[in-house]
Short mmCIF file of C-alpha atoms in Angstrom, two decimals:
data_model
loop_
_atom_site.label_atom_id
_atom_site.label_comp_id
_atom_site.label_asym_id
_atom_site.label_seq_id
_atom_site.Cartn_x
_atom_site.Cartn_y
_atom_site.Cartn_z
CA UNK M 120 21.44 8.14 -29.14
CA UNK M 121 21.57 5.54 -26.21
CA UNK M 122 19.24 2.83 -26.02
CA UNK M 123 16.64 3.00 -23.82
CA UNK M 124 16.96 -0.51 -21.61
CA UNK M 125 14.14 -2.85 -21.79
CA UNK M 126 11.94 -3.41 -18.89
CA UNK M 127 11.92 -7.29 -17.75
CA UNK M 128 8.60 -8.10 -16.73
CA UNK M 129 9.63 -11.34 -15.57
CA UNK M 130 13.12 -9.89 -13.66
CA UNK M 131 10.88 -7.28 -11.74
CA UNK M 132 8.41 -9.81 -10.68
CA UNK M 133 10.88 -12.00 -8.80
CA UNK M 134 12.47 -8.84 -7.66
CA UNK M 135 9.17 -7.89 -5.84
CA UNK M 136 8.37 -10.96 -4.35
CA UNK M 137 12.10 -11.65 -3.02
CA UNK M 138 11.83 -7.64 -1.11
CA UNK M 139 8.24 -8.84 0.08
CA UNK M 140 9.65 -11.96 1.58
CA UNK M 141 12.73 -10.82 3.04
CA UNK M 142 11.14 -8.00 4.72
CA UNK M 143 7.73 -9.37 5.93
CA UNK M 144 8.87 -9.30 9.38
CA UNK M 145 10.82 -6.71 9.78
CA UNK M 146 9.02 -3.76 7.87
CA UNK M 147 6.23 -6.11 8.38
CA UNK M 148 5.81 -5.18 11.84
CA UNK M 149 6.58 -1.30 11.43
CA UNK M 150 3.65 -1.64 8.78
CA UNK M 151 1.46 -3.87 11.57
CA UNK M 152 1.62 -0.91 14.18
CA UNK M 153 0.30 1.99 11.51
CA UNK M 154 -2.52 -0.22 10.51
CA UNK M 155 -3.69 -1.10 14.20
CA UNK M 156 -2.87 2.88 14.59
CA UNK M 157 -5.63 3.35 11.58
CA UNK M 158 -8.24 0.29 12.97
CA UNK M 159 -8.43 1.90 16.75
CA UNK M 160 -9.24 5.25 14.82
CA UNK M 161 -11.78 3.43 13.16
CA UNK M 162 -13.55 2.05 15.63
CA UNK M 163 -13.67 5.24 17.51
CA UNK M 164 -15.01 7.02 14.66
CA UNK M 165 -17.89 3.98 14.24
CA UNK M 166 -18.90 5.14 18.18
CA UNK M 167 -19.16 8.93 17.29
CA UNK M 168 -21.07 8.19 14.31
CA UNK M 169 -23.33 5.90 16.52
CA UNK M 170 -23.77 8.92 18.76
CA UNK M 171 -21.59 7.38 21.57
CA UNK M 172 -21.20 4.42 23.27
CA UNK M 173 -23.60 2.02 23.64
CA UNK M 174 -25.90 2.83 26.89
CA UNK M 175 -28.19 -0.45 28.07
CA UNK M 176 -31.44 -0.05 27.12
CA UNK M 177 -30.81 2.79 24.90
CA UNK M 178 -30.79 2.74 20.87
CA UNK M 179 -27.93 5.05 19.77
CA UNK M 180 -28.60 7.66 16.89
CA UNK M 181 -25.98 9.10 14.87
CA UNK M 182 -25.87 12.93 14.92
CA UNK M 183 -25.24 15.35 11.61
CA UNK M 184 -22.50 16.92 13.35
CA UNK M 185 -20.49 12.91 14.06
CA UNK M 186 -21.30 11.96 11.41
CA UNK M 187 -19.03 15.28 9.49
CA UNK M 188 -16.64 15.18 11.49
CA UNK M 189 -16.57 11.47 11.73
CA UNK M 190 -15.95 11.56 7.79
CA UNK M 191 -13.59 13.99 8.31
CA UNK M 192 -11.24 11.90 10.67
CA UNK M 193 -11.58 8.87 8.87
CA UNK M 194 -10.32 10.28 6.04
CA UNK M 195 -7.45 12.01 7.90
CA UNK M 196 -6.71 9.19 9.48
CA UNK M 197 -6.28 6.89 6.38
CA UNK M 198 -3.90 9.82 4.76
CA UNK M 199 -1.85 9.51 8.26
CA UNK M 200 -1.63 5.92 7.47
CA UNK M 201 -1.27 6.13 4.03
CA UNK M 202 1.77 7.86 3.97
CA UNK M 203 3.63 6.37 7.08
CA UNK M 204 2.91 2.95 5.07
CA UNK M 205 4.48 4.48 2.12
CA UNK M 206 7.73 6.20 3.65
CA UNK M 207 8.08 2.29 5.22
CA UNK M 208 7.25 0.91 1.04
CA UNK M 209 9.97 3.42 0.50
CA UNK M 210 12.84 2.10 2.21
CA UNK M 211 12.67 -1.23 1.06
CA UNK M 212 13.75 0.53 -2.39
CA UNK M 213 16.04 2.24 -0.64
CA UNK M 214 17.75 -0.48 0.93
CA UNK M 215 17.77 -2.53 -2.23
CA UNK M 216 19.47 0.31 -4.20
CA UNK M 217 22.03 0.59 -1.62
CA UNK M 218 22.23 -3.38 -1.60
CA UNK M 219 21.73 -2.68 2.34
CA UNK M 220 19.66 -4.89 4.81
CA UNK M 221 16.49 -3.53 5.92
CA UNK M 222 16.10 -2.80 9.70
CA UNK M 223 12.40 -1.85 11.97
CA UNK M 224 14.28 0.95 12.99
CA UNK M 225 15.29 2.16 9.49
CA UNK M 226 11.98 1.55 8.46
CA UNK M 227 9.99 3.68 11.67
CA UNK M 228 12.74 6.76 11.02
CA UNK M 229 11.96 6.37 7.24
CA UNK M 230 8.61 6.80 7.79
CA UNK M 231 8.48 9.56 10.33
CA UNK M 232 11.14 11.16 8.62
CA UNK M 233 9.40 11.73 5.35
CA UNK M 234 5.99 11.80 6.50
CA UNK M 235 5.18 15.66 5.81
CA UNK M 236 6.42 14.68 1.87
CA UNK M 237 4.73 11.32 1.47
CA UNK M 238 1.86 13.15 2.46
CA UNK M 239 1.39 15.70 -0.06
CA UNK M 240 2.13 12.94 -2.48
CA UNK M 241 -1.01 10.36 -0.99
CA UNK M 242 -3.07 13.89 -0.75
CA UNK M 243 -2.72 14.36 -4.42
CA UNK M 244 -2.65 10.74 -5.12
CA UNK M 245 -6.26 10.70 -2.87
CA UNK M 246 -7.46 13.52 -4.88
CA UNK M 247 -6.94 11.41 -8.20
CA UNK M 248 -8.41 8.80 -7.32
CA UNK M 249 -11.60 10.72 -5.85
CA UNK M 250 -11.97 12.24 -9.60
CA UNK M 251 -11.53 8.72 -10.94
CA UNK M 252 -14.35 7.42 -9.06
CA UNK M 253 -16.47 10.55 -10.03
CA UNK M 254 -16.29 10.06 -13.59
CA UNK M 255 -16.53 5.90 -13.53
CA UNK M 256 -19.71 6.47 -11.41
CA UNK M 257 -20.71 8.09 -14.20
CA UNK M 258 -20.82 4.33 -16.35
CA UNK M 259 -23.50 3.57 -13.78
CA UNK M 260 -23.21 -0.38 -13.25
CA UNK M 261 -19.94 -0.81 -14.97
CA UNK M 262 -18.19 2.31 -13.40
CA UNK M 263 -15.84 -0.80 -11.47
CA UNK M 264 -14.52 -0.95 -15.03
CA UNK M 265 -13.11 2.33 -15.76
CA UNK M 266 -12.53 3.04 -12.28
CA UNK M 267 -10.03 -0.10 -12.66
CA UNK M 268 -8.59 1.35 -15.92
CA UNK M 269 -7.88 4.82 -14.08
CA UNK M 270 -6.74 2.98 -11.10
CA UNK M 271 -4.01 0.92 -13.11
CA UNK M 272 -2.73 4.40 -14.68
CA UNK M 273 -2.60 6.12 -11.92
CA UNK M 274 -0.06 3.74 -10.48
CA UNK M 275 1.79 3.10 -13.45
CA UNK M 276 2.71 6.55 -14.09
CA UNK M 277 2.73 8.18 -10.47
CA UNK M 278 3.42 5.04 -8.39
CA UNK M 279 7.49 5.65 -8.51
CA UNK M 280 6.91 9.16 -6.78
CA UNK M 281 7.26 7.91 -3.38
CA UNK M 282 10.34 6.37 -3.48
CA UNK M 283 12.37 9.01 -5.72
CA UNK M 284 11.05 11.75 -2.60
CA UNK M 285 12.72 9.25 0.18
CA UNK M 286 15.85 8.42 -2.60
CA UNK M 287 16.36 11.35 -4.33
CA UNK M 288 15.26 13.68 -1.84
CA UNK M 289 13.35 15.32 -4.14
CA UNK M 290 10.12 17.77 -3.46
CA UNK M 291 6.12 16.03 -3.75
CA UNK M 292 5.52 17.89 -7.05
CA UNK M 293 9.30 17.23 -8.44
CA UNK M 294 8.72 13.67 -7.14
CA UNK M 295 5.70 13.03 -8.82
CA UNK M 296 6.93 14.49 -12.36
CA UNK M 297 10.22 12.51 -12.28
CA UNK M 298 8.06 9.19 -11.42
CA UNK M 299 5.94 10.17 -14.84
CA UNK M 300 9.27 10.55 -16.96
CA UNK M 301 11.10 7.46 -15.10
CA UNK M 302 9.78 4.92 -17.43
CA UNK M 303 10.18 6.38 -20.83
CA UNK M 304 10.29 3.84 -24.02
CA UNK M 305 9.01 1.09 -21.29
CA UNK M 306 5.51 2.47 -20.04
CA UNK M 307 3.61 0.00 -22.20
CA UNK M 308 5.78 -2.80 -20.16
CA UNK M 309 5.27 -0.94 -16.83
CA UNK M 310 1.39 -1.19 -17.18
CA UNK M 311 1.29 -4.85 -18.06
CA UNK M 312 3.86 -5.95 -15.18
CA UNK M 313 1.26 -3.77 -12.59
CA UNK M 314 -1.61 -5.74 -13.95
CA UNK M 315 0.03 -9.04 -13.49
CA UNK M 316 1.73 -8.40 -10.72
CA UNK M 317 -1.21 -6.96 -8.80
CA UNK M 318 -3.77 -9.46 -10.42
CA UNK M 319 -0.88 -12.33 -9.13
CA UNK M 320 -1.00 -10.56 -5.37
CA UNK M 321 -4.63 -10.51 -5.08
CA UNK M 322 -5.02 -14.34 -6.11
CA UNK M 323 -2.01 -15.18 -3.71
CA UNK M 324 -3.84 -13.33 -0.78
CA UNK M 325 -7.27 -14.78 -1.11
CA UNK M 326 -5.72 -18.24 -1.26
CA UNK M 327 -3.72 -17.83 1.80
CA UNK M 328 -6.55 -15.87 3.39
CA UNK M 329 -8.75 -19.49 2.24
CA UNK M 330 -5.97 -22.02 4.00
CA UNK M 331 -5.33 -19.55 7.00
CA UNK M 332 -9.24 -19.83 7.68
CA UNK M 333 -9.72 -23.54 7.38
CA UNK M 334 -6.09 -24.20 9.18
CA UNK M 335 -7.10 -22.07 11.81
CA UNK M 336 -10.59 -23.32 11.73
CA UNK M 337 -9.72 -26.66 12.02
CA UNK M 338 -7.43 -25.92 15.09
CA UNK M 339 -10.28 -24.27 17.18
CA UNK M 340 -12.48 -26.78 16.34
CA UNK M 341 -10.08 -29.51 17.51
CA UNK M 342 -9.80 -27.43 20.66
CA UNK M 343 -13.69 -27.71 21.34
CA UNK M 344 -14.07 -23.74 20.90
CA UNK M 345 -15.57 -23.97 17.68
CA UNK M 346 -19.42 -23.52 19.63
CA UNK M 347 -17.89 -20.41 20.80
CA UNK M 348 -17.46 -18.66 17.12
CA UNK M 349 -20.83 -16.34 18.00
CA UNK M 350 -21.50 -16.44 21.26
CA UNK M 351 -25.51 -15.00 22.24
CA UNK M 352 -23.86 -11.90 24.06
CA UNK M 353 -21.15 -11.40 21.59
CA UNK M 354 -17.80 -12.27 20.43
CA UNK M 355 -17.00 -15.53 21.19
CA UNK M 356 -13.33 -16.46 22.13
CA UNK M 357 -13.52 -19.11 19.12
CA UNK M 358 -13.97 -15.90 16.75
CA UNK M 359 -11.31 -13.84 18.25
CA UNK M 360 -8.81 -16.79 18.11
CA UNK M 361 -9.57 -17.00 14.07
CA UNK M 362 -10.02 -13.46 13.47
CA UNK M 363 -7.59 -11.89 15.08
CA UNK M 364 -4.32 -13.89 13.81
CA UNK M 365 -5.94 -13.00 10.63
CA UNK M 366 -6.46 -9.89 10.79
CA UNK M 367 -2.39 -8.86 11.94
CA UNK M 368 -1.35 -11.17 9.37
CA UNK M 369 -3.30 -9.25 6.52
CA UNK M 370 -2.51 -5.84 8.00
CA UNK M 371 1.25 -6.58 7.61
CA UNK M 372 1.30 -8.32 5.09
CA UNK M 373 -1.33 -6.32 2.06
CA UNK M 374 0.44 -3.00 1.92
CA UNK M 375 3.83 -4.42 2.02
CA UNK M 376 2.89 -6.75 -1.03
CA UNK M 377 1.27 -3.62 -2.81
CA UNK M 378 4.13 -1.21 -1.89
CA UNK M 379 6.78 -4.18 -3.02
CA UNK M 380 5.45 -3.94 -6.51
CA UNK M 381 6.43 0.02 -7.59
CA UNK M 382 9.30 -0.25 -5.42
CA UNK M 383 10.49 -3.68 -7.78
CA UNK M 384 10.05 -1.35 -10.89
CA UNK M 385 11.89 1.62 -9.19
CA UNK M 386 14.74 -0.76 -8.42
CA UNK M 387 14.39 -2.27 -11.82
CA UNK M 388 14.79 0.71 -13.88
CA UNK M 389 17.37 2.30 -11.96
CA UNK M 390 19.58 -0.64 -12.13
CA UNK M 391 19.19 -0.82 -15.93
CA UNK M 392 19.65 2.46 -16.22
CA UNK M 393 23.07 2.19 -14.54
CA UNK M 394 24.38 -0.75 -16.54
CA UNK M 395 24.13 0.93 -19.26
CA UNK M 396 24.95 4.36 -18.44
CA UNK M 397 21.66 5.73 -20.28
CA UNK M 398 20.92 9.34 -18.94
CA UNK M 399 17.77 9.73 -16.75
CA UNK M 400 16.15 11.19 -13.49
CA UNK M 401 18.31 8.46 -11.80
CA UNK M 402 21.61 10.05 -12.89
#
């Protein structure tokens, strides 16, 4: 019987941050215009659920009725987004596989393309999750602590299914039962290379979130707009110049990071797989 090749936790994590790195502007930006997509819906949906736009002199109250289907939309919206972010998550695997340089334009048609498929697979993904947080609320106080532990399995075992649908051209359910079998004999390395790897993104974002602030801080304060940060009538142009860079920078730069990580073990296993010719879902 053929040996099952062992998962390099190390390998995978270099992996990951070289396909974060090299695509960052170019999937980046295809990543940058779904997430603006999802913030304008936002903000739209925060007016309905005020009950409209604001009206001098008038205190808005949010209705029953926008406030449902305010709900409703939000949640649409962030499955919309979801799964356009993923189909984009997707080719970078691709691309890697092929040993093929990523492209905007491969990334939008990737996206578009497999949109219907990647969402059925973030529906049922959503759905998880939703019974995760049911039973952790459940734990009262410490319900952040299963909710973490359901979180983390979730990923490890249905995180592949995206890119095997874009790949493999597989179906949503086929797609998430080969991503279940695709690490067999390695799942206990899978889960520990998602907890570093994810614990590892989160500190590296918060830090560069922390010198982004002060740099940027520093500049409009040097600039003499640093009195403008709240004006008395509203957003001063101090704040926007801070908040906004940060802001696109994050929105690009978060779900590529988080979709870089499955699509490193995808790549990973597939690759080990091939060297040494052991039969699998890749074959």
């Amino acid at each position: 019987m053929a040996r099952i090749p062992e998962f390099e936790i190390g390998e995978t994590l270099m992996r990951a941050a070289g396909m974060w790195r090299r695509n960052l502007l170019k999937l980046g930006s295809v990543i940058l215009i779904f997430s603006v997509f999802g913030a304008v819906v936002q903000v739209l949906v925060s007016v309905l659920l005020q009950g409209g736009f604001p009206i001098p002199g008038v205190t808005p109250e949010p209705t029953q009725t926008g406030s449902l289907i305010g709900a409703v939309i939000t949640v649409a919206a962030a499955l919309v987004v979801a799964a356009l972010v993923s189909g984009v998550n997707a080719h970078v695997a691709e691309t890697e596989v092929r040993g093929e340089k990523s492209t905007f334009i491969g990334g939008w048609k990737c996206a578009w393309r497999n949109f219907l498929s990647q969402l059925g697979i973030q529906l049922i993904l959503g759905i998880l999750l939703a019974v995760a947080a049911f039973i952790s609320a459940l734990f009262g106080v410490l319900f952040i602590l299963p909710f973490l532990i359901f979180l983390v399995l979730i990923i490890a075992f249905l995180g592949l299914a995206p890119m095997i649908q874009v790949i493999e051209r597989r179906g949503v359910f086929a797609s998430l039962s080969a991503s279940v079998s695709a690490g067999e004999g390695n799942h206990m390395g899978i889960l520990g290379y998602y907890i570093i790897a994810y614990i590892g993104a989160v500190v590296a974002l918060v830090l560069a979130y922390l010198v982004m602030a002060v740099v940027i801080g520093l500049a409009v304060g040097a600039a003499g707009l640093s009195g403008g940060l709240m004006g008395s009538g509203g957003l001063g142009i101090g704040f926007i110049v801070v908040a906004v860079p940060l802001y696109l920078a994050f929105a690009a730069a978060i779900p590529l990071a988080a979709g870089a990580i499955p699509a490193s073990v995808y790549v990973s296993l597939r690759r080990h797989r091939s060297e040494q010719a052991v039969g699998s879902i890749f074959d």
